[in-house]
Amino acid sequence: MRPRGQSASIGEPVKASADLRLITGRGVFVDDLHLPRMVHAAFLRSPHPHARILGIDAKNAATSPGVVAIRTGSDLNLRSKLMQVGETTEASAIDIEVLPSGKARMVGDPLAVVVAQDRYLAEDAMELIDVTYEPLSPVLDADVARASTDTLVHENLGSNVFSTAEGGYGDWDEAVASSDVVVRETFRQARCSPFPLEGRALVADWDPADAKLTVWSSSQWPHMFRQHLSDLLNIPLDHVRVVTQDVGGAFGLKANTFREDIAIALLAVELGRPVKWVEDRRENLMASAHARDHSIDLEIALKNDGVILGLRARIVDDMGAYGLYPWSPDSWGKLLAVSLPLPYKVPNYQWEVVTVVTNKAPESAYRAPGNAAGAWARESLLDIAARQLSLDPIDLRRRNLIARQDLPFSPLGGGAPIDAVTTEEALEQAAALIGYDDFRQEQQKALAEGRYLGVGFGIYIKAAGRPKSPATVGLSETGLESATVRMSATGAVQAFVGACSGGQGYETTFAQLVADEMGVPVDAVQIQMGDTDFPAESSGTWGSRSTVVVGATLVGAARDVSTQMIAVAAKMMEAPQEEVALEGGFFIAERAPSERLSVLDVARAAWEDSSLAPSTLGTGLSSTRHYEIPGPTYSNGCHAAVVEVDTETGKVSVLRYVAVEDCGPLINPMIANGQIRGAIAQAYGSVFLEEIVYSEDGLPLTTTLLDYLIPDAASMGDVIIKHLETPAPGSGRFKSLGEGPLVASAPAFACAVADALSPFDARLTRLPLKPDRLIEATGGD
Amino acid sequence: MKPAVFDYHAPAIVQEAVELLQRYGEDATVLAGGQSLVPLMNLRLSRPGHVVDLNGVPELDYLTVDGEGIVVGATTRQRTLERSDTVRDLCPLLWRAMPLVGHFQVRNRGTVGGSLAHADPASELPAVALVLQAEVGVVGPTGRRDVKAEDFFIDAYTTALDSAEIVEHVRFPSLPGGTGTAILEVARREGDFAMAGVAASLTLDPEGLCSSARLALFGVGPTPVRVIKAERILEGRAITEELVGEAAAMAVQDLDPSSDVHASAAYRKRVAGVLVRRAIAEALARATGEQT
């Protein structure tokens, strides 16, 4: 044991405690849950992108072997409140039924649910349901949908434009008038999938005796999910429990409450039996949700020396056929718009976001929503501008970065001041590590041999852990977090947190924080999470918030328990509290250093002898704290890639890759580097591989892993990672890492390819950079 | 993604398997490594009433050398070939093709006979069989027969196998001295199906002239294709860069590949030409001993 407060594990690559369990197949995901009397559900989904539903005949299916129940929208819709989304000043709401009854608006729309003894039998019966459709012409392209007046996805909206939002600051026209050059390009981000390895999944169980609904889910926000279940099903909040076990990735997809979730919960209540639904990969790719279907028309006004005077963004966001409860469907386009200028000083900015409804799957948040797509467009445009102005792209960035002398920097678009970021250092170190000084020579030499090399950079500043404010209570609430730490009679420390891990390693990093604060070994701390019945409240794991928010909260609660233990120890030793210290795992009183008490001695005594109570209000060694840090933290980073493009085949090889990150003091470098590598892999996927494709008739063509390609281990090369560790101001110190690396990585890859193909004046404005597109961009076929 | 109902049969000998196939006809399908069949069944795109599993038939799993090359039993795993020094020494093209077949996890299950019988247009083994002029040993209700590789692949996923026939073995002849081989492909990721690929062998006579050239393209049409017109350009001549270019252009001249989510038809055709050029160069370097 160590003296209290001394960081013995923070900063160390403590082995992730879940690793052994997970890699030996002892993880417990939703599909691993088997309850007595459990039945299995499958959803019948529309094969049409747009069709009126004239009738659903389930007579034959009902007598299929093993069938327990078959329900359609007409059975379920009145038993839940409408999942209304998106009512704002700019838009009217979209009503979402549990199971659409009037018409199907996308391939994959769930029209009926079959519950049977097992999933096989459910799928057998599903094939016997006879649906009569009247096919309608679909709208699949956002521009076509905008203009269409005769084909409406939601008649009540009166058009296919869900909302048009505008914003910005300064004066764009003025910026253009004062500028030497305006550079414009339209960037088309591919529709892609958040793609957690474990898809959506839940088991719902209704206990009629307690009138309590328990839902085991792969959610990334169990408390929010509990709230939604309570609201939509009209069950009191204290009669809903949500449990997450191991969660096989989430990436934003699981920060939604889906129609299928409500249907399964309704069936569990009705049937009085546990109902399991685990979506398969086809459902996941076709019907869960997609992301980033953005078209970004970007203009930048600059002086000849590269100083940015203004930026204008016109964004069209294809939100698909519905929103996802409880988000407003235009959230992600707006987030893109607002995040675009960071990390640069952009004195004038104007943006417009048009959110359009189409007959495709709805749009979800996906790791760094808005930020990641915007950064690719922005950094690509900066490189185009640098080429046009004959400036070094790094110099252009140096000239405009929010730099040390600008701190604290008040974002012109509003928001908390940016502080404790190291954008220049990150850029300079990334440039040095990638070998930028010698690179242009290396590039020229290669070119002489007919080889095409390029370098690209991506830079980000990302906020995380906004405080609670009355204006944002509810959805955009990232400040709601409370945690409880208690010392048990066995000497084990239990820390209850509301955030839950979808692979982030919180079991380890949170344990390190508590252990170091209390002066106990890391393995003496048990992190308890993923159960809404635990003494912790949270808005979930999203927006890079957990380490910032939970970390600060846990440390405060752990400190309280330490202080309580000192009080108990002092009473036991009959010494004044201020003279008792925890040293080397023992409580020692100044006056009699030989009379030592172990942590276990004190813990047990506190639980067994009420006279030792540290406070008049209670006898336990326990504290609950709330997140109380006043502002968000800002992380930053810079990634750089060197690639080689085979201009005959369009194959891209990544020759070198560097990530310089400043997420504040590292809690666990091994876990931090895992986050960074994972983000780089996802960025690689979005730049080179991933694209959800619909046919002209509206049929999804990428519904298996044969068609929708995700990055795999063989796709990834070596990555050099360097950490700057600038603490956040205030008591929290720790900054976020969950999303930022993804924001920097996509532009690094894409800009490197564009740089390699600059001898061809290749326009690379559409992701992914597939080999055929690269050949086309070089003037090949 | 759960298969429709089927009956599962696990014969212990080849004869029993053939009898089952004969009994159930078109309603039966053969399960070998399962790397293609099982996903198709899970998507209910394939709905056999009877699955005849060959994994319990030990007589189909072997690798032997005979006078003119190697003979591979139908259920021999692809990974076995990849790890075999015999295959490397006697059939280097076959050995070189193996790492391109999926990932090692796939090759641990995937079988040689299954790959040929499935006849995916983008798969490597059929093209290798064409270049090596392999013979497919087939067994059925009326007995055994050998089918030349060039007669085996009829169309996409369609072979010369009768519904009650199974592949029993494949004979891959060794190539003469002075031969170099190469197999190249372009795939979206390592281990993915090829968007275009080519298998090549070149044999040089003592004067250094090309005495035999064989080129087979895959991933660019419904079946792998030998491009004999391109081979003829090379045969009997000293191979120069110019000649290689000519052969490559000829090889893709009549191609009519299709587009899909991974690549356009134009890209496939273009890159097939690039690969032919590179594969000839690589095979030539091996034939002359410049490259191993």
mmCIF file of C-alpha atoms in Angstrom, chain B:
data_model
loop_
_atom_site.group_PDB
_atom_site.id
_atom_site.type_symbol
_atom_site.label_atom_id
_atom_site.label_comp_id
_atom_site.label_asym_id
_atom_site.label_seq_id
_atom_site.Cartn_x
_atom_site.Cartn_y
_atom_site.Cartn_z
ATOM 1 C CA MET B 1 -29.797 -14.964 -40.262
ATOM 2 C CA LYS B 2 -30.739 -18.467 -39.235
ATOM 3 C CA PRO B 3 -30.923 -21.215 -41.829
ATOM 4 C CA ALA B 4 -34.206 -22.774 -42.865
ATOM 5 C CA VAL B 5 -34.887 -26.302 -41.666
ATOM 6 C CA PHE B 6 -32.654 -29.005 -43.160
ATOM 7 C CA ASP B 7 -31.685 -32.580 -42.479
ATOM 8 C CA TYR B 8 -28.064 -33.167 -41.670
ATOM 9 C CA HIS B 9 -26.212 -36.250 -42.893
ATOM 10 C CA ALA B 10 -22.726 -37.286 -41.878
ATOM 11 C CA PRO B 11 -21.560 -40.116 -44.130
ATOM 12 C CA ALA B 12 -18.350 -41.931 -43.188
ATOM 13 C CA ILE B 13 -17.342 -43.063 -46.676
ATOM 14 C CA VAL B 14 -17.509 -41.534 -50.128
ATOM 15 C CA GLN B 15 -19.933 -44.144 -51.419
ATOM 16 C CA GLU B 16 -22.426 -43.285 -48.708
ATOM 17 C CA ALA B 17 -22.155 -39.593 -49.555
ATOM 18 C CA VAL B 18 -22.848 -40.302 -53.209
ATOM 19 C CA GLU B 19 -25.849 -42.426 -52.292
ATOM 20 C CA LEU B 20 -27.293 -39.642 -50.162
ATOM 21 C CA LEU B 21 -26.810 -37.141 -52.968
ATOM 22 C CA GLN B 22 -28.460 -39.494 -55.378
ATOM 23 C CA ARG B 23 -31.364 -40.090 -53.046
ATOM 24 C CA TYR B 24 -32.118 -36.413 -52.405
ATOM 25 C CA GLY B 25 -31.075 -35.022 -55.793
ATOM 26 C CA GLU B 26 -31.340 -31.265 -56.205
ATOM 27 C CA ASP B 27 -32.614 -30.936 -52.630
ATOM 28 C CA ALA B 28 -29.216 -31.965 -51.235
ATOM 29 C CA THR B 29 -26.009 -30.012 -50.972
ATOM 30 C CA VAL B 30 -22.492 -30.906 -49.961
ATOM 31 C CA LEU B 31 -20.863 -29.327 -46.923
ATOM 32 C CA ALA B 32 -17.074 -29.232 -46.877
ATOM 33 C CA GLY B 33 -15.324 -26.298 -45.160
ATOM 34 C CA GLY B 34 -18.580 -24.373 -44.972
ATOM 35 C CA GLN B 35 -16.940 -21.010 -45.618
ATOM 36 C CA SER B 36 -19.327 -20.181 -48.458
ATOM 37 C CA LEU B 37 -22.264 -22.501 -47.892
ATOM 38 C CA VAL B 38 -22.983 -21.674 -44.270
ATOM 39 C CA PRO B 39 -23.312 -17.890 -44.768
ATOM 40 C CA LEU B 40 -25.542 -18.514 -47.783
ATOM 41 C CA MET B 41 -27.724 -20.814 -45.715
ATOM 42 C CA ASN B 42 -27.847 -18.324 -42.842
ATOM 43 C CA LEU B 43 -29.115 -15.679 -45.231
ATOM 44 C CA ARG B 44 -31.592 -18.272 -46.542
ATOM 45 C CA LEU B 45 -30.235 -17.656 -50.029
ATOM 46 C CA SER B 46 -29.417 -21.345 -50.081
ATOM 47 C CA ARG B 47 -32.119 -23.601 -48.661
ATOM 48 C CA PRO B 48 -31.095 -27.220 -49.085
ATOM 49 C CA GLY B 49 -33.422 -29.770 -47.569
ATOM 50 C CA HIS B 50 -30.454 -32.061 -46.936
ATOM 51 C CA VAL B 51 -26.877 -31.224 -46.072
ATOM 52 C CA VAL B 52 -24.324 -33.951 -46.696
ATOM 53 C CA ASP B 53 -21.287 -33.231 -44.565
ATOM 54 C CA LEU B 54 -18.030 -34.606 -45.992
ATOM 55 C CA ASN B 55 -15.962 -33.674 -42.939
ATOM 56 C CA GLY B 56 -16.407 -37.138 -41.487
ATOM 57 C CA VAL B 57 -15.050 -38.868 -44.594
ATOM 58 C CA PRO B 58 -11.372 -39.463 -43.796
ATOM 59 C CA GLU B 59 -10.527 -40.881 -47.228
ATOM 60 C CA LEU B 60 -10.986 -37.423 -48.765
ATOM 61 C CA ASP B 61 -8.365 -35.702 -46.638
ATOM 62 C CA TYR B 62 -4.866 -36.326 -47.985
ATOM 63 C CA LEU B 63 -2.007 -34.884 -49.936
ATOM 64 C CA THR B 64 0.232 -37.203 -51.959
ATOM 65 C CA VAL B 65 2.906 -36.974 -54.601
ATOM 66 C CA ASP B 66 2.639 -38.978 -57.768
ATOM 67 C CA GLY B 67 4.914 -39.052 -60.774
ATOM 68 C CA GLU B 68 3.665 -35.918 -62.438
ATOM 69 C CA GLY B 69 2.716 -33.700 -59.541
ATOM 70 C CA ILE B 70 0.593 -33.734 -56.457
ATOM 71 C CA VAL B 71 -2.821 -35.141 -55.719
ATOM 72 C CA VAL B 72 -4.952 -33.401 -53.136
ATOM 73 C CA GLY B 73 -7.992 -34.990 -51.525
ATOM 74 C CA ALA B 74 -11.125 -32.877 -51.779
ATOM 75 C CA THR B 75 -11.506 -32.011 -48.100
ATOM 76 C CA THR B 76 -7.852 -31.210 -47.566
ATOM 77 C CA ARG B 77 -7.757 -27.818 -45.911
ATOM 78 C CA GLN B 78 -6.256 -24.900 -47.791
ATOM 79 C CA ARG B 79 -4.060 -24.299 -44.784
ATOM 80 C CA THR B 80 -2.517 -27.742 -45.230
ATOM 81 C CA LEU B 81 -1.322 -26.774 -48.696
ATOM 82 C CA GLU B 82 -0.028 -23.447 -47.441
ATOM 83 C CA ARG B 83 2.076 -25.218 -44.814
ATOM 84 C CA SER B 84 3.334 -27.988 -47.080
ATOM 85 C CA ASP B 85 6.946 -28.010 -48.291
ATOM 86 C CA THR B 86 5.894 -30.564 -50.898
ATOM 87 C CA VAL B 87 3.401 -28.148 -52.386
ATOM 88 C CA ARG B 88 5.963 -25.342 -52.240
ATOM 89 C CA ASP B 89 8.575 -27.433 -54.065
ATOM 90 C CA LEU B 90 6.403 -29.253 -56.598
ATOM 91 C CA CYS B 91 3.581 -26.812 -57.167
ATOM 92 C CA PRO B 92 4.853 -23.348 -56.289
ATOM 93 C CA LEU B 93 1.962 -21.550 -57.995
ATOM 94 C CA LEU B 94 -0.568 -23.425 -55.874
ATOM 95 C CA TRP B 95 1.497 -22.661 -52.787
ATOM 96 C CA ARG B 96 1.742 -18.966 -53.662
ATOM 97 C CA ALA B 97 -2.007 -18.750 -54.182
ATOM 98 C CA MET B 98 -2.880 -19.985 -50.711
ATOM 99 C CA PRO B 99 -2.149 -16.813 -48.682
ATOM 100 C CA LEU B 100 -4.518 -14.955 -51.004
ATOM 101 C CA VAL B 101 -7.434 -17.230 -50.135
ATOM 102 C CA GLY B 102 -9.307 -15.370 -47.384
ATOM 103 C CA HIS B 103 -7.581 -15.122 -44.041
ATOM 104 C CA PHE B 104 -5.836 -17.964 -42.250
ATOM 105 C CA GLN B 105 -8.946 -18.600 -40.195
ATOM 106 C CA VAL B 106 -10.834 -19.201 -43.441
ATOM 107 C CA ARG B 107 -8.057 -21.436 -44.780
ATOM 108 C CA ASN B 108 -8.120 -23.498 -41.604
ATOM 109 C CA ARG B 109 -11.601 -24.605 -42.593
ATOM 110 C CA GLY B 110 -11.819 -24.015 -46.319
ATOM 111 C CA THR B 111 -11.100 -27.027 -48.514
ATOM 112 C CA VAL B 112 -9.496 -27.440 -51.919
ATOM 113 C CA GLY B 113 -12.399 -29.409 -53.354
ATOM 114 C CA GLY B 114 -14.939 -27.029 -51.856
ATOM 115 C CA SER B 115 -13.278 -24.029 -53.433
ATOM 116 C CA LEU B 116 -13.333 -25.655 -56.876
ATOM 117 C CA ALA B 117 -16.864 -27.000 -56.564
ATOM 118 C CA HIS B 118 -18.213 -23.662 -55.317
ATOM 119 C CA ALA B 119 -16.629 -21.976 -58.373
ATOM 120 C CA ASP B 120 -16.754 -18.419 -57.139
ATOM 121 C CA PRO B 121 -15.654 -16.275 -60.099
ATOM 122 C CA ALA B 122 -13.294 -14.280 -57.896
ATOM 123 C CA SER B 123 -11.582 -17.169 -56.189
ATOM 124 C CA GLU B 124 -7.969 -18.061 -56.758
ATOM 125 C CA LEU B 125 -7.966 -21.849 -56.848
ATOM 126 C CA PRO B 126 -9.996 -22.246 -60.055
ATOM 127 C CA ALA B 127 -7.592 -19.929 -61.913
ATOM 128 C CA VAL B 128 -4.610 -21.848 -60.549
ATOM 129 C CA ALA B 129 -6.242 -25.096 -61.662
ATOM 130 C CA LEU B 130 -6.583 -23.676 -65.174
ATOM 131 C CA VAL B 131 -2.970 -22.544 -65.385
ATOM 132 C CA LEU B 132 -1.664 -25.823 -64.008
ATOM 133 C CA GLN B 133 -4.040 -27.807 -66.223
ATOM 134 C CA ALA B 134 -5.285 -29.659 -63.204
ATOM 135 C CA GLU B 135 -7.604 -32.618 -63.412
ATOM 136 C CA VAL B 136 -10.570 -32.844 -61.108
ATOM 137 C CA GLY B 137 -11.333 -36.392 -60.005
ATOM 138 C CA VAL B 138 -15.071 -36.752 -59.627
ATOM 139 C CA VAL B 139 -17.107 -39.594 -58.160
ATOM 140 C CA GLY B 140 -20.798 -40.218 -58.702
ATOM 141 C CA PRO B 141 -23.444 -42.902 -58.954
ATOM 142 C CA THR B 142 -22.047 -44.183 -62.254
ATOM 143 C CA GLY B 143 -18.467 -44.279 -61.060
ATOM 144 C CA ARG B 144 -15.416 -42.109 -61.338
ATOM 145 C CA ARG B 145 -14.299 -39.688 -64.020
ATOM 146 C CA ASP B 146 -11.621 -37.075 -64.488
ATOM 147 C CA VAL B 147 -12.607 -33.635 -65.668
ATOM 148 C CA LYS B 148 -10.022 -31.251 -67.038
ATOM 149 C CA ALA B 149 -9.997 -27.893 -65.275
ATOM 150 C CA GLU B 150 -10.739 -26.171 -68.569
ATOM 151 C CA ASP B 151 -13.963 -28.185 -68.810
ATOM 152 C CA PHE B 152 -14.894 -27.930 -65.152
ATOM 153 C CA PHE B 153 -15.943 -24.289 -64.739
ATOM 154 C CA ILE B 154 -19.145 -23.663 -66.677
ATOM 155 C CA ASP B 155 -20.459 -20.421 -65.246
ATOM 156 C CA ALA B 156 -20.494 -18.448 -62.006
ATOM 157 C CA TYR B 157 -21.001 -20.978 -59.191
ATOM 158 C CA THR B 158 -21.681 -23.654 -61.789
ATOM 159 C CA THR B 159 -19.411 -26.597 -62.598
ATOM 160 C CA ALA B 160 -19.476 -29.753 -64.656
ATOM 161 C CA LEU B 161 -20.476 -31.684 -61.525
ATOM 162 C CA ASP B 162 -23.710 -33.602 -61.771
ATOM 163 C CA SER B 163 -26.039 -33.133 -58.779
ATOM 164 C CA ALA B 164 -25.062 -36.493 -57.268
ATOM 165 C CA GLU B 165 -21.354 -36.101 -57.946
ATOM 166 C CA ILE B 166 -18.697 -34.875 -55.603
ATOM 167 C CA VAL B 167 -15.111 -33.825 -56.117
ATOM 168 C CA GLU B 168 -12.932 -36.633 -54.808
ATOM 169 C CA HIS B 169 -9.486 -35.224 -55.521
ATOM 170 C CA VAL B 170 -7.573 -32.775 -57.660
ATOM 171 C CA ARG B 171 -4.390 -33.625 -59.539
ATOM 172 C CA PHE B 172 -2.035 -30.668 -59.985
ATOM 173 C CA PRO B 173 0.768 -31.534 -62.447
ATOM 174 C CA SER B 174 4.225 -30.141 -61.780
ATOM 175 C CA LEU B 175 5.615 -27.723 -64.311
ATOM 176 C CA PRO B 176 8.862 -28.421 -66.173
ATOM 177 C CA GLY B 177 12.222 -26.896 -65.320
ATOM 178 C CA GLY B 178 12.751 -23.366 -66.557
ATOM 179 C CA THR B 179 9.253 -22.405 -65.451
ATOM 180 C CA GLY B 180 8.358 -19.396 -63.381
ATOM 181 C CA THR B 181 4.933 -18.678 -61.908
ATOM 182 C CA ALA B 182 3.146 -15.785 -60.286
ATOM 183 C CA ILE B 183 -0.270 -14.993 -58.906
ATOM 184 C CA LEU B 184 -1.335 -11.405 -58.321
ATOM 185 C CA GLU B 185 -4.606 -9.853 -57.357
ATOM 186 C CA VAL B 186 -6.060 -6.585 -56.188
ATOM 187 C CA ALA B 187 -8.569 -6.770 -53.368
ATOM 188 C CA ARG B 188 -10.092 -4.075 -51.184
ATOM 189 C CA ARG B 189 -8.452 -5.572 -48.115
ATOM 190 C CA GLU B 190 -5.961 -8.352 -47.662
ATOM 191 C CA GLY B 191 -7.921 -11.590 -47.844
ATOM 192 C CA ASP B 192 -10.942 -10.176 -49.655
ATOM 193 C CA PHE B 193 -12.211 -11.528 -52.948
ATOM 194 C CA ALA B 194 -10.193 -10.196 -55.852
ATOM 195 C CA MET B 195 -11.534 -7.265 -57.866
ATOM 196 C CA ALA B 196 -9.175 -8.606 -60.507
ATOM 197 C CA GLY B 197 -6.486 -11.243 -60.443
ATOM 198 C CA VAL B 198 -4.207 -13.257 -62.644
ATOM 199 C CA ALA B 199 -2.321 -16.519 -62.326
ATOM 200 C CA ALA B 200 0.589 -16.992 -64.705
ATOM 201 C CA SER B 201 3.232 -19.496 -65.662
ATOM 202 C CA LEU B 202 6.042 -19.065 -68.154
ATOM 203 C CA THR B 203 8.459 -21.749 -69.332
ATOM 204 C CA LEU B 204 11.677 -20.775 -71.051
ATOM 205 C CA ASP B 205 13.626 -23.030 -73.377
ATOM 206 C CA PRO B 206 17.434 -23.270 -73.125
ATOM 207 C CA GLU B 207 17.778 -20.352 -75.566
ATOM 208 C CA GLY B 208 15.652 -18.202 -73.303
ATOM 209 C CA LEU B 209 12.656 -18.146 -75.597
ATOM 210 C CA CYS B 210 9.236 -18.653 -74.087
ATOM 211 C CA SER B 211 8.247 -22.219 -74.856
ATOM 212 C CA SER B 212 4.975 -22.115 -72.968
ATOM 213 C CA ALA B 213 2.877 -19.388 -71.423
ATOM 214 C CA ARG B 214 -0.328 -19.798 -69.489
ATOM 215 C CA LEU B 215 -2.388 -16.960 -68.128
ATOM 216 C CA ALA B 216 -5.696 -17.180 -66.311
ATOM 217 C CA LEU B 217 -7.668 -14.185 -65.095
ATOM 218 C CA PHE B 218 -10.127 -14.270 -62.237
ATOM 219 C CA GLY B 219 -12.626 -11.865 -60.715
ATOM 220 C CA VAL B 220 -13.335 -10.308 -64.111
ATOM 221 C CA GLY B 221 -16.011 -12.589 -65.518
ATOM 222 C CA PRO B 222 -18.378 -15.411 -64.582
ATOM 223 C CA THR B 223 -15.565 -17.982 -64.643
ATOM 224 C CA PRO B 224 -11.806 -17.824 -64.544
ATOM 225 C CA VAL B 225 -10.535 -17.385 -68.089
ATOM 226 C CA ARG B 226 -7.435 -18.642 -69.832
ATOM 227 C CA VAL B 227 -6.374 -15.902 -72.249
ATOM 228 C CA ILE B 228 -4.883 -18.026 -74.977
ATOM 229 C CA LYS B 229 -4.520 -15.214 -77.485
ATOM 230 C CA ALA B 230 -2.273 -13.394 -75.047
ATOM 231 C CA GLU B 231 -0.309 -16.575 -74.349
ATOM 232 C CA ARG B 232 0.340 -16.995 -78.075
ATOM 233 C CA ILE B 233 1.901 -13.549 -78.248
ATOM 234 C CA LEU B 234 4.518 -14.688 -75.766
ATOM 235 C CA GLU B 235 5.144 -18.217 -76.964
ATOM 236 C CA GLY B 236 8.137 -18.860 -79.152
ATOM 237 C CA ARG B 237 9.637 -15.449 -78.524
ATOM 238 C CA ALA B 238 12.065 -13.679 -76.289
ATOM 239 C CA ILE B 239 10.007 -11.807 -73.759
ATOM 240 C CA THR B 240 10.549 -8.075 -73.896
ATOM 241 C CA GLU B 241 8.814 -5.286 -72.105
ATOM 242 C CA GLU B 242 7.066 -4.374 -75.308
ATOM 243 C CA LEU B 243 5.866 -7.925 -75.839
ATOM 244 C CA VAL B 244 4.550 -8.048 -72.280
ATOM 245 C CA GLY B 245 2.577 -4.865 -72.895
ATOM 246 C CA GLU B 246 1.139 -6.354 -76.043
ATOM 247 C CA ALA B 247 0.143 -9.545 -74.256
ATOM 248 C CA ALA B 248 -1.411 -7.601 -71.391
ATOM 249 C CA ALA B 249 -3.494 -5.531 -73.782
ATOM 250 C CA MET B 250 -4.582 -8.663 -75.603
ATOM 251 C CA ALA B 251 -5.450 -10.406 -72.327
ATOM 252 C CA VAL B 252 -8.027 -7.816 -71.355
ATOM 253 C CA GLN B 253 -9.293 -6.961 -74.828
ATOM 254 C CA ASP B 254 -12.342 -9.207 -74.732
ATOM 255 C CA LEU B 255 -13.064 -8.888 -71.030
ATOM 256 C CA ASP B 256 -16.494 -7.732 -69.982
ATOM 257 C CA PRO B 257 -16.382 -7.575 -66.195
ATOM 258 C CA SER B 258 -19.274 -6.275 -64.122
ATOM 259 C CA SER B 259 -19.466 -3.436 -61.619
ATOM 260 C CA ASP B 260 -20.299 -3.877 -57.964
ATOM 261 C CA VAL B 261 -19.954 -1.959 -54.714
ATOM 262 C CA HIS B 262 -16.222 -2.630 -54.669
ATOM 263 C CA ALA B 263 -15.115 -1.604 -58.150
ATOM 264 C CA SER B 264 -16.344 -0.404 -61.506
ATOM 265 C CA ALA B 265 -16.156 -2.619 -64.575
ATOM 266 C CA ALA B 266 -13.738 -0.189 -66.207
ATOM 267 C CA TYR B 267 -11.435 -0.374 -63.203
ATOM 268 C CA ARG B 268 -11.468 -4.160 -63.208
ATOM 269 C CA LYS B 269 -10.579 -4.322 -66.868
ATOM 270 C CA ARG B 270 -7.842 -1.760 -66.583
ATOM 271 C CA VAL B 271 -6.257 -3.235 -63.495
ATOM 272 C CA ALA B 272 -6.433 -6.758 -64.948
ATOM 273 C CA GLY B 273 -4.123 -5.520 -67.690
ATOM 274 C CA VAL B 274 -1.735 -4.040 -65.144
ATOM 275 C CA LEU B 275 -1.714 -7.301 -63.204
ATOM 276 C CA VAL B 276 -1.083 -9.383 -66.325
ATOM 277 C CA ARG B 277 1.918 -7.219 -67.125
ATOM 278 C CA ARG B 278 3.257 -7.473 -63.581
ATOM 279 C CA ALA B 279 2.566 -11.197 -63.306
ATOM 280 C CA ILE B 280 4.408 -11.976 -66.549
ATOM 281 C CA ALA B 281 7.360 -9.927 -65.352
ATOM 282 C CA GLU B 282 7.361 -11.721 -62.024
ATOM 283 C CA ALA B 283 7.002 -15.168 -63.575
ATOM 284 C CA LEU B 284 9.785 -14.349 -66.012
ATOM 285 C CA ALA B 285 12.075 -13.274 -63.203
ATOM 286 C CA ARG B 286 11.417 -16.610 -61.508
ATOM 287 C CA ALA B 287 11.927 -18.563 -64.728
ATOM 288 C CA THR B 288 15.323 -16.976 -65.202
ATOM 289 C CA GLY B 289 16.193 -17.407 -61.559
ATOM 290 C CA GLU B 290 16.421 -13.676 -60.867
ATOM 291 C CA GLN B 291 13.700 -13.985 -58.276
ATOM 292 C CA THR B 292 12.638 -16.819 -56.008
#
